[in-house]
Short mmCIF file of C-alpha atoms in Angstrom, two decimals:
data_model
loop_
_atom_site.label_atom_id
_atom_site.label_comp_id
_atom_site.label_asym_id
_atom_site.label_seq_id
_atom_site.Cartn_x
_atom_site.Cartn_y
_atom_site.Cartn_z
CA MET Z 276 32.61 56.78 121.43
CA HIS Z 277 33.51 57.16 117.76
CA LYS Z 278 30.92 55.71 115.36
CA ILE Z 279 33.52 53.53 113.62
CA VAL Z 280 34.49 51.99 116.96
CA GLU Z 281 30.83 51.34 117.75
CA LYS Z 282 30.49 49.45 114.47
CA LEU Z 283 33.17 47.01 115.56
CA LEU Z 284 31.83 46.27 119.04
CA ASN Z 285 30.80 42.61 119.43
CA GLY Z 286 32.32 41.97 116.03
CA VAL Z 287 35.09 40.02 114.32
CA VAL Z 288 38.01 41.70 112.56
CA ILE Z 289 40.08 39.73 110.06
CA SER Z 290 43.72 40.70 109.65
CA CYS Z 291 44.75 40.49 105.98
CA GLN Z 292 48.53 40.69 105.77
CA ALA Z 293 51.27 38.94 103.80
CA TYR Z 294 55.01 39.46 103.85
CA GLU Z 295 57.39 39.63 100.91
CA ASP Z 296 58.64 36.07 101.48
CA THR Z 297 55.14 34.55 101.11
CA PRO Z 298 53.20 33.75 97.91
CA LEU Z 299 50.25 36.02 98.74
CA TYR Z 300 52.34 39.18 99.06
CA GLY Z 301 50.84 41.95 96.94
CA SER Z 302 47.95 44.40 97.13
CA GLN Z 303 45.80 42.50 94.66
CA TYR Z 304 45.95 39.39 96.82
CA MET Z 305 45.19 41.33 99.99
CA ALA Z 306 42.18 42.94 98.33
CA ALA Z 307 40.90 39.49 97.33
CA MET Z 308 41.52 38.17 100.84
CA ALA Z 309 39.67 41.14 102.33
CA LYS Z 310 36.72 40.63 99.97
CA SER Z 311 36.60 36.98 101.03
CA ALA Z 312 36.60 38.01 104.70
CA GLN Z 313 33.78 40.48 104.08
CA MET Z 314 31.84 37.81 102.18
CA GLY Z 315 32.20 35.57 105.24
CA GLY Z 316 30.67 38.21 107.48
CA ALA Z 317 33.70 40.02 108.94
CA ASP Z 318 32.80 43.26 110.68
CA GLY Z 319 36.17 44.87 110.03
CA LEU Z 320 39.58 44.33 108.48
CA ARG Z 321 43.16 44.99 109.52
CA ALA Z 322 45.63 45.81 106.75
CA CYS Z 323 49.28 46.79 106.60
CA TRP Z 324 51.08 49.38 104.47
CA PRO Z 325 49.56 52.23 102.45
CA GLN Z 326 49.30 50.33 99.16
CA ASP Z 327 47.40 47.43 100.72
CA ILE Z 328 45.10 49.74 102.65
CA ARG Z 329 44.17 51.59 99.47
CA ALA Z 330 43.46 48.30 97.69
CA VAL Z 331 41.38 46.93 100.57
CA LYS Z 332 39.41 50.17 100.91
CA ALA Z 333 38.63 50.09 97.20
CA ALA Z 334 37.44 46.48 97.39
CA CYS Z 335 35.44 46.54 100.65
CA ASP Z 336 32.99 48.76 102.52
CA ILE Z 337 33.63 47.73 106.13
CA PRO Z 338 35.99 49.52 108.55
CA VAL Z 339 39.71 49.08 107.98
CA ILE Z 340 42.25 49.20 110.80
CA GLY Z 341 45.51 50.39 109.31
CA ILE Z 342 49.04 49.65 110.45
CA ASN Z 343 52.43 50.40 108.92
CA LYS Z 344 55.09 47.87 109.84
CA LYS Z 345 58.66 49.11 109.67
CA PHE Z 346 61.15 46.34 110.38
CA GLY Z 347 64.71 46.95 111.45
CA ASP Z 348 67.65 44.67 112.13
CA GLY Z 349 67.18 44.40 115.90
CA ASP Z 350 65.73 41.65 118.06
CA PRO Z 351 61.95 41.44 117.38
CA LEU Z 352 61.34 41.32 121.14
CA ASP Z 353 62.89 44.76 121.52
CA GLU Z 354 61.89 46.39 118.26
CA ILE Z 355 58.97 48.77 117.81
CA PHE Z 356 57.76 48.00 114.30
CA ILE Z 357 53.96 48.49 114.26
CA THR Z 358 53.47 52.10 113.10
CA PRO Z 359 56.48 53.30 115.11
CA SER Z 360 56.44 57.01 114.21
CA PHE Z 361 54.27 59.95 113.24
CA ALA Z 362 55.48 59.67 109.64
CA SER Z 363 54.44 56.00 109.45
CA ALA Z 364 51.06 56.85 110.97
CA LYS Z 365 50.55 59.69 108.50
CA GLU Z 366 51.15 57.34 105.57
CA VAL Z 367 48.39 54.88 106.47
CA ILE Z 368 45.93 57.51 107.67
CA GLU Z 369 46.24 59.35 104.38
CA ALA Z 370 45.88 56.02 102.56
CA GLY Z 371 42.37 55.90 104.01
CA CYS Z 372 42.34 53.67 107.09
CA ASP Z 373 39.33 54.17 109.35
CA ILE Z 374 41.21 53.32 112.55
CA LEU Z 375 44.94 53.66 113.17
CA ALA Z 376 46.71 50.96 115.17
CA LEU Z 377 50.18 51.37 116.61
CA ASP Z 378 52.55 49.86 119.13
CA CYS Z 379 51.75 51.37 122.53
CA THR Z 380 54.15 49.26 124.56
CA ILE Z 381 56.55 50.86 127.01
CA ARG Z 382 60.19 50.03 126.24
CA GLU Z 383 63.69 51.04 127.24
CA CYS Z 384 64.12 52.51 123.77
CA ARG Z 385 60.87 54.48 124.10
CA PRO Z 386 59.65 55.37 127.57
CA PHE Z 387 56.06 56.31 128.30
CA GLU Z 388 56.53 60.07 127.91
CA GLU Z 389 57.76 59.59 124.34
CA LEU Z 390 54.82 57.34 123.55
CA LYS Z 391 52.40 59.89 125.01
CA GLU Z 392 53.98 62.63 122.94
CA LEU Z 393 53.52 60.55 119.78
CA LEU Z 394 49.89 59.77 120.59
CA CYS Z 395 49.12 63.43 121.28
CA GLN Z 396 50.82 64.45 118.05
CA ILE Z 397 48.71 62.02 116.03
CA ARG Z 398 45.51 63.01 117.83
CA GLU Z 399 46.14 66.69 117.23
CA ALA Z 400 46.86 66.18 113.53
CA TYR Z 401 44.04 63.68 112.91
CA PRO Z 402 41.38 64.24 115.60
CA ASP Z 403 38.72 62.26 113.72
CA VAL Z 404 40.77 59.05 113.38
CA PRO Z 405 40.29 56.58 116.27
CA ILE Z 406 43.44 54.97 117.66
CA MET Z 407 43.90 51.33 118.62
CA ALA Z 408 46.69 50.72 121.15
CA ASP Z 409 48.55 47.49 120.39
CA LEU Z 410 50.19 46.44 123.65
CA ALA Z 411 51.39 43.55 125.76
CA THR Z 412 50.75 44.15 129.47
CA LEU Z 413 48.16 45.43 131.90
CA GLU Z 414 50.41 48.34 132.91
CA GLU Z 415 50.65 49.45 129.28
CA ALA Z 416 46.87 49.27 128.91
CA VAL Z 417 46.34 51.48 131.96
CA LYS Z 418 48.96 53.99 130.82
CA ALA Z 419 47.57 54.10 127.28
CA GLU Z 420 44.09 54.87 128.57
CA GLU Z 421 45.53 57.60 130.80
CA THR Z 422 46.79 59.51 127.75
CA GLY Z 423 43.22 60.25 126.66
CA CYS Z 424 44.30 59.69 123.06
CA VAL Z 425 43.33 56.03 122.66
CA ASP Z 426 39.94 54.59 121.63
CA ILE Z 427 40.56 50.82 121.72
CA ILE Z 428 43.00 48.68 123.71
CA SER Z 429 44.33 45.59 121.94
CA THR Z 430 46.31 42.59 123.24
CA THR Z 431 48.13 42.27 119.89
CA LEU Z 432 51.64 42.20 121.32
CA ALA Z 433 51.10 40.02 124.40
CA GLY Z 434 53.96 37.52 124.42
CA TYR Z 435 55.91 39.26 121.70
CA THR Z 436 57.86 41.85 123.71
CA ARG Z 437 60.81 41.54 126.06
CA ASN Z 438 58.69 42.17 129.16
CA SER Z 439 55.90 39.79 128.16
CA CYS Z 440 57.59 36.88 126.36
CA GLU Z 441 58.07 34.82 129.53
CA GLN Z 442 54.30 34.90 130.07
CA LYS Z 443 53.46 33.97 126.48
CA THR Z 444 50.56 31.56 126.33
CA GLU Z 445 50.02 28.87 123.71
CA GLY Z 446 46.65 30.35 122.82
CA PRO Z 447 45.28 33.85 123.38
CA ASP Z 448 46.18 35.61 126.62
CA ILE Z 449 42.83 35.16 128.34
CA GLU Z 450 44.01 36.48 131.70
CA LEU Z 451 45.31 39.71 130.17
CA VAL Z 452 41.96 40.35 128.51
CA ARG Z 453 40.23 39.77 131.83
CA GLN Z 454 42.63 42.06 133.72
CA ILE Z 455 42.32 44.90 131.21
CA LYS Z 456 38.54 44.72 131.30
CA LYS Z 457 38.63 45.12 135.08
CA ALA Z 458 41.13 47.98 135.08
CA CYS Z 459 40.12 50.00 132.01
CA SER Z 460 36.93 51.46 130.59
CA LEU Z 461 37.93 51.47 126.90
CA PRO Z 462 36.80 48.68 124.56
CA VAL Z 463 39.20 45.72 124.47
CA ASN Z 464 40.20 43.95 121.27
CA ALA Z 465 41.44 40.40 121.84
CA GLU Z 466 44.12 39.60 119.30
CA GLY Z 467 46.86 37.02 119.04
CA ARG Z 468 46.93 33.21 118.77
CA ILE Z 469 43.19 32.74 118.32
CA TRP Z 470 43.20 29.52 116.30
CA GLU Z 471 40.11 27.60 117.37
CA LEU Z 472 36.47 28.34 118.14
CA ARG Z 473 37.26 27.43 121.74
CA ASP Z 474 39.87 30.23 121.79
CA LEU Z 475 37.22 32.64 120.57
CA GLU Z 476 34.80 31.45 123.24
CA LEU Z 477 37.39 31.99 125.96
CA VAL Z 478 38.28 35.57 125.01
CA LEU Z 479 34.59 36.44 124.76
CA GLU Z 480 33.96 34.95 128.20
CA ALA Z 481 36.88 37.05 129.48
CA GLY Z 482 35.05 40.16 128.32
CA ALA Z 483 36.54 41.05 124.93
CA ASP Z 484 34.48 43.71 123.15
CA LEU Z 485 35.77 42.69 119.72
CA VAL Z 486 38.12 40.04 118.38
CA SER Z 487 40.79 40.15 115.67
CA ILE Z 488 41.88 36.97 113.91
CA GLY Z 489 44.78 36.80 111.49
CA SER Z 490 46.92 33.72 110.86
CA ALA Z 491 44.13 31.22 111.52
CA VAL Z 492 42.22 32.68 108.58
CA SER Z 493 44.56 34.53 106.28
CA ARG Z 494 47.97 32.80 106.31
CA PRO Z 495 47.55 29.52 104.40
CA HIS Z 496 51.13 28.32 104.91
CA LEU Z 497 50.75 28.54 108.70
CA ILE Z 498 47.35 26.87 108.61
CA THR Z 499 48.86 24.06 106.53
CA GLU Z 500 51.88 23.82 108.82
CA ARG Z 501 49.68 23.19 111.86
CA PHE Z 502 47.95 20.24 110.20
CA VAL Z 503 51.21 18.84 108.81
CA ASN Z 504 52.93 19.02 112.20
CA TYR Z 505 50.00 17.32 113.91
CA ASN Z 506 50.04 14.62 111.26
CA LYS Z 507 53.77 14.03 111.79
CA LYS Z 508 53.27 13.70 115.53
CA HIS Z 509 50.55 11.11 114.93
CA TYR Z 510 52.81 8.91 112.81
CA SER Z 511 55.80 9.28 115.11
CA ARG Z 512 54.01 7.74 118.08
#
Protein backbone atom coordinates (compact mmCIF):
# COMPACT_ATOMS: atom_id res chain seq x y z
CA MET A 1 0.00 0.00 0.00
CA HIS A 2 1.26 3.47 -0.88
CA LYS A 3 2.47 5.49 2.13
CA ILE A 4 0.14 8.40 1.31
CA VAL A 5 -2.84 6.05 1.33
CA GLU A 6 -1.73 4.63 4.69
CA LYS A 7 -1.68 8.15 6.12
CA LEU A 8 -5.36 8.56 5.32
CA LEU A 9 -6.59 5.27 6.77
CA ASN A 10 -8.95 5.79 9.72
CA GLY A 11 -8.90 9.49 8.92
CA VAL A 12 -11.15 12.33 7.83
CA VAL A 13 -10.72 14.14 4.51
CA ILE A 14 -12.31 17.55 4.02
CA SER A 15 -13.33 18.52 0.49
CA CYS A 16 -12.58 22.20 -0.14
CA GLN A 17 -14.34 23.26 -3.34
CA ALA A 18 -16.32 26.28 -4.51
CA TYR A 19 -17.90 26.98 -7.87
CA GLU A 20 -17.87 30.22 -9.85
CA ASP A 21 -21.43 31.10 -8.82
CA THR A 22 -20.60 31.06 -5.07
CA PRO A 23 -18.92 33.77 -2.96
CA LEU A 24 -15.99 31.59 -1.89
CA TYR A 25 -14.83 30.82 -5.43
CA GLY A 26 -11.12 31.54 -5.76
CA SER A 27 -7.83 29.91 -4.83
CA GLN A 28 -7.16 32.24 -1.93
CA TYR A 29 -10.43 31.25 -0.29
CA MET A 30 -9.82 27.56 -0.86
CA ALA A 31 -6.37 27.85 0.69
CA ALA A 32 -7.91 29.53 3.75
CA MET A 33 -10.61 26.87 3.94
CA ALA A 34 -7.99 24.12 3.70
CA LYS A 35 -5.89 25.73 6.45
CA SER A 36 -9.00 25.86 8.63
CA ALA A 37 -9.67 22.16 7.96
CA GLN A 38 -6.08 21.28 8.85
CA MET A 39 -6.33 23.38 12.01
CA GLY A 40 -9.41 21.35 12.95
CA GLY A 41 -7.50 18.10 12.62
CA ALA A 42 -8.30 16.94 9.08
CA ASP A 43 -6.07 14.12 7.89
CA GLY A 44 -6.37 15.04 4.23
CA LEU A 45 -7.95 17.46 1.80
CA ARG A 46 -9.75 17.17 -1.52
CA ALA A 47 -9.33 20.06 -3.95
CA CYS A 48 -10.45 20.79 -7.50
CA TRP A 49 -8.61 22.38 -10.42
CA PRO A 50 -4.86 22.99 -10.78
CA GLN A 51 -4.86 26.53 -9.40
CA ASP A 52 -6.67 25.53 -6.21
CA ILE A 53 -4.47 22.48 -5.71
CA ARG A 54 -1.34 24.61 -5.95
CA ALA A 55 -2.75 27.09 -3.44
CA VAL A 56 -3.82 24.36 -1.01
CA LYS A 57 -0.48 22.56 -1.28
CA ALA A 58 1.33 25.81 -0.53
CA ALA A 59 -0.84 26.46 2.53
CA CYS A 60 -1.03 22.96 4.06
CA ASP A 61 1.19 19.96 4.74
CA ILE A 62 -1.34 17.11 4.73
CA PRO A 63 -2.18 14.91 1.72
CA VAL A 64 -4.24 16.48 -1.04
CA ILE A 65 -6.59 14.47 -3.24
CA GLY A 66 -6.83 16.26 -6.57
CA ILE A 67 -9.68 16.31 -9.04
CA ASN A 68 -10.30 18.30 -12.20
CA LYS A 69 -13.96 18.90 -12.92
CA LYS A 70 -14.84 19.53 -16.55
CA PHE A 71 -18.51 20.35 -16.99
CA GLY A 72 -20.34 20.05 -20.27
CA ASP A 73 -23.88 20.84 -21.36
CA GLY A 74 -25.32 17.35 -20.90
CA ASP A 75 -27.48 15.87 -18.18
CA PRO A 76 -25.39 15.63 -14.96
CA LEU A 77 -26.64 12.06 -14.47
CA ASP A 78 -25.01 11.02 -17.74
CA GLU A 79 -21.97 13.28 -17.79
CA ILE A 80 -18.46 12.24 -16.78
CA PHE A 81 -17.02 15.40 -15.27
CA ILE A 82 -14.64 14.36 -12.46
CA THR A 83 -11.21 14.19 -14.12
CA PRO A 84 -12.67 12.71 -17.32
CA SER A 85 -9.50 12.37 -19.41
CA PHE A 86 -5.76 11.82 -19.32
CA ALA A 87 -5.19 15.51 -20.07
CA SER A 88 -7.33 16.57 -17.09
CA ALA A 89 -5.52 14.08 -14.85
CA LYS A 90 -2.13 15.35 -16.04
CA GLU A 91 -3.06 18.92 -15.10
CA VAL A 92 -3.83 18.18 -11.45
CA ILE A 93 -1.02 15.66 -10.99
CA GLU A 94 1.49 18.19 -12.23
CA ALA A 95 -0.12 20.81 -9.98
CA GLY A 96 1.07 18.65 -7.08
CA CYS A 97 -1.81 16.52 -5.83
CA ASP A 98 -0.74 13.54 -3.71
CA ILE A 99 -3.63 11.33 -4.82
CA LEU A 100 -5.58 11.56 -8.07
CA ALA A 101 -9.33 10.99 -7.99
CA LEU A 102 -11.41 10.39 -11.09
CA ASP A 103 -14.79 9.12 -12.20
CA CYS A 104 -14.57 5.33 -12.50
CA THR A 105 -18.22 4.71 -13.27
CA ILE A 106 -19.24 2.55 -16.21
CA ARG A 107 -21.47 4.39 -18.68
CA GLU A 108 -22.94 4.02 -22.14
CA CYS A 109 -20.69 6.85 -23.27
CA ARG A 110 -17.63 5.15 -21.76
CA PRO A 111 -17.68 1.38 -21.36
CA PHE A 112 -15.38 -0.45 -18.99
CA GLU A 113 -12.64 -1.14 -21.54
CA GLU A 114 -12.23 2.59 -22.19
CA LEU A 115 -12.08 3.29 -18.47
CA LYS A 116 -9.46 0.57 -18.00
CA GLU A 117 -7.40 2.01 -20.84
CA LEU A 118 -7.49 5.44 -19.19
CA LEU A 119 -6.49 4.06 -15.80
CA CYS A 120 -3.60 2.10 -17.30
CA GLN A 121 -2.44 5.17 -19.21
CA ILE A 122 -2.38 7.26 -16.04
CA ARG A 123 -0.66 4.52 -14.04
CA GLU A 124 2.03 4.08 -16.68
CA ALA A 125 2.72 7.82 -16.89
CA TYR A 126 2.56 8.47 -13.13
CA PRO A 127 3.31 5.18 -11.34
CA ASP A 128 3.96 6.87 -7.98
CA VAL A 129 0.60 8.68 -7.79
CA PRO A 130 -2.15 6.67 -6.04
CA ILE A 131 -5.57 6.66 -7.70
CA MET A 132 -8.93 7.02 -5.99
CA ALA A 133 -11.85 5.57 -7.97
CA ASP A 134 -14.98 7.72 -7.60
CA LEU A 135 -17.91 5.45 -8.40
CA ALA A 136 -21.55 4.70 -7.75
CA THR A 137 -22.22 0.95 -7.65
CA LEU A 138 -20.86 -2.31 -6.33
CA GLU A 139 -20.24 -3.59 -9.87
CA GLU A 140 -18.10 -0.55 -10.63
CA ALA A 141 -16.10 -1.07 -7.44
CA VAL A 142 -15.36 -4.69 -8.35
CA LYS A 143 -14.39 -3.77 -11.91
CA ALA A 144 -12.19 -0.90 -10.76
CA GLU A 145 -10.28 -3.17 -8.40
CA GLU A 146 -9.86 -5.71 -11.20
CA THR A 147 -7.88 -3.20 -13.27
CA GLY A 148 -5.02 -3.30 -10.76
CA CYS A 149 -4.59 0.45 -11.25
CA VAL A 150 -6.68 1.71 -8.33
CA ASP A 151 -5.59 2.28 -4.71
CA ILE A 152 -8.79 3.51 -3.04
CA ILE A 153 -12.47 2.95 -3.83
CA SER A 154 -14.80 5.86 -3.09
CA THR A 155 -18.61 6.08 -3.00
CA THR A 156 -18.49 9.70 -4.22
CA LEU A 157 -20.96 9.26 -7.08
CA ALA A 158 -23.53 6.98 -5.44
CA GLY A 159 -26.93 8.43 -6.32
CA TYR A 160 -25.56 10.86 -8.87
CA THR A 161 -25.43 8.69 -12.00
CA ARG A 162 -28.13 7.34 -14.27
CA ASN A 163 -27.76 3.78 -12.97
CA SER A 164 -27.70 4.76 -9.30
CA CYS A 165 -30.07 7.73 -8.96
CA GLU A 166 -33.13 5.57 -8.22
CA GLN A 167 -31.30 4.13 -5.21
CA LYS A 168 -30.15 7.51 -3.91
CA THR A 169 -30.38 7.69 -0.14
CA GLU A 170 -31.10 10.80 1.90
CA GLY A 171 -27.86 10.34 3.82
CA PRO A 172 -24.72 8.41 2.90
CA ASP A 173 -25.14 5.10 1.08
CA ILE A 174 -24.40 2.84 4.03
CA GLU A 175 -25.35 -0.37 2.23
CA LEU A 176 -22.99 0.36 -0.66
CA VAL A 177 -20.10 0.87 1.74
CA ARG A 178 -20.94 -2.43 3.41
CA GLN A 179 -21.21 -4.29 0.09
CA ILE A 180 -17.92 -2.94 -1.25
CA LYS A 181 -16.10 -3.89 1.94
CA LYS A 182 -17.34 -7.46 1.55
CA ALA A 183 -16.49 -7.74 -2.14
CA CYS A 184 -13.23 -5.80 -2.42
CA SER A 185 -9.89 -5.71 -0.63
CA LEU A 186 -8.96 -2.09 -1.38
CA PRO A 187 -9.55 0.66 1.21
CA VAL A 188 -13.00 2.24 0.96
CA ASN A 189 -13.61 5.97 1.24
CA ALA A 190 -17.15 6.85 2.27
CA GLU A 191 -18.17 10.09 0.60
CA GLY A 192 -21.44 11.80 -0.13
CA ARG A 193 -24.25 13.24 2.02
CA ILE A 194 -22.47 12.88 5.35
CA TRP A 195 -24.11 15.74 7.25
CA GLU A 196 -24.36 14.61 10.86
CA LEU A 197 -22.19 12.78 13.37
CA ARG A 198 -24.71 9.94 13.18
CA ASP A 199 -23.98 9.67 9.44
CA LEU A 200 -20.30 9.39 10.23
CA GLU A 201 -20.98 6.73 12.84
CA LEU A 202 -23.00 4.69 10.35
CA VAL A 203 -20.39 4.67 7.58
CA LEU A 204 -17.69 3.73 10.09
CA GLU A 205 -19.85 0.88 11.39
CA ALA A 206 -20.30 -0.24 7.77
CA GLY A 207 -16.53 -0.59 7.48
CA ALA A 208 -15.31 2.62 5.82
CA ASP A 209 -11.53 2.93 6.00
CA LEU A 210 -11.62 6.71 5.62
CA VAL A 211 -14.32 9.33 5.25
CA SER A 212 -14.58 12.44 3.08
CA ILE A 213 -16.85 15.31 4.07
CA GLY A 214 -17.56 18.29 1.85
CA SER A 215 -20.75 20.35 1.90
CA ALA A 216 -21.43 19.83 5.61
CA VAL A 217 -18.17 21.62 6.38
CA SER A 218 -17.09 23.73 3.45
CA ARG A 219 -20.20 25.07 1.68
CA PRO A 220 -21.71 27.74 3.96
CA HIS A 221 -24.69 28.52 1.72
CA LEU A 222 -25.82 24.87 1.82
CA ILE A 223 -25.26 24.65 5.57
CA THR A 224 -27.35 27.79 6.00
CA GLU A 225 -30.02 26.50 3.63
CA ARG A 226 -30.54 23.37 5.72
CA PHE A 227 -31.20 25.38 8.88
CA VAL A 228 -33.42 27.89 7.05
CA ASN A 229 -35.52 25.14 5.48
CA TYR A 230 -35.95 23.38 8.81
CA ASN A 231 -36.96 26.67 10.40
CA LYS A 232 -39.56 27.27 7.69
CA LYS A 233 -41.03 23.81 8.21
CA HIS A 234 -41.31 24.50 11.94
CA TYR A 235 -43.33 27.69 11.41
CA SER A 236 -45.53 26.19 8.71
CA ARG A 237 -46.92 23.50 11.00
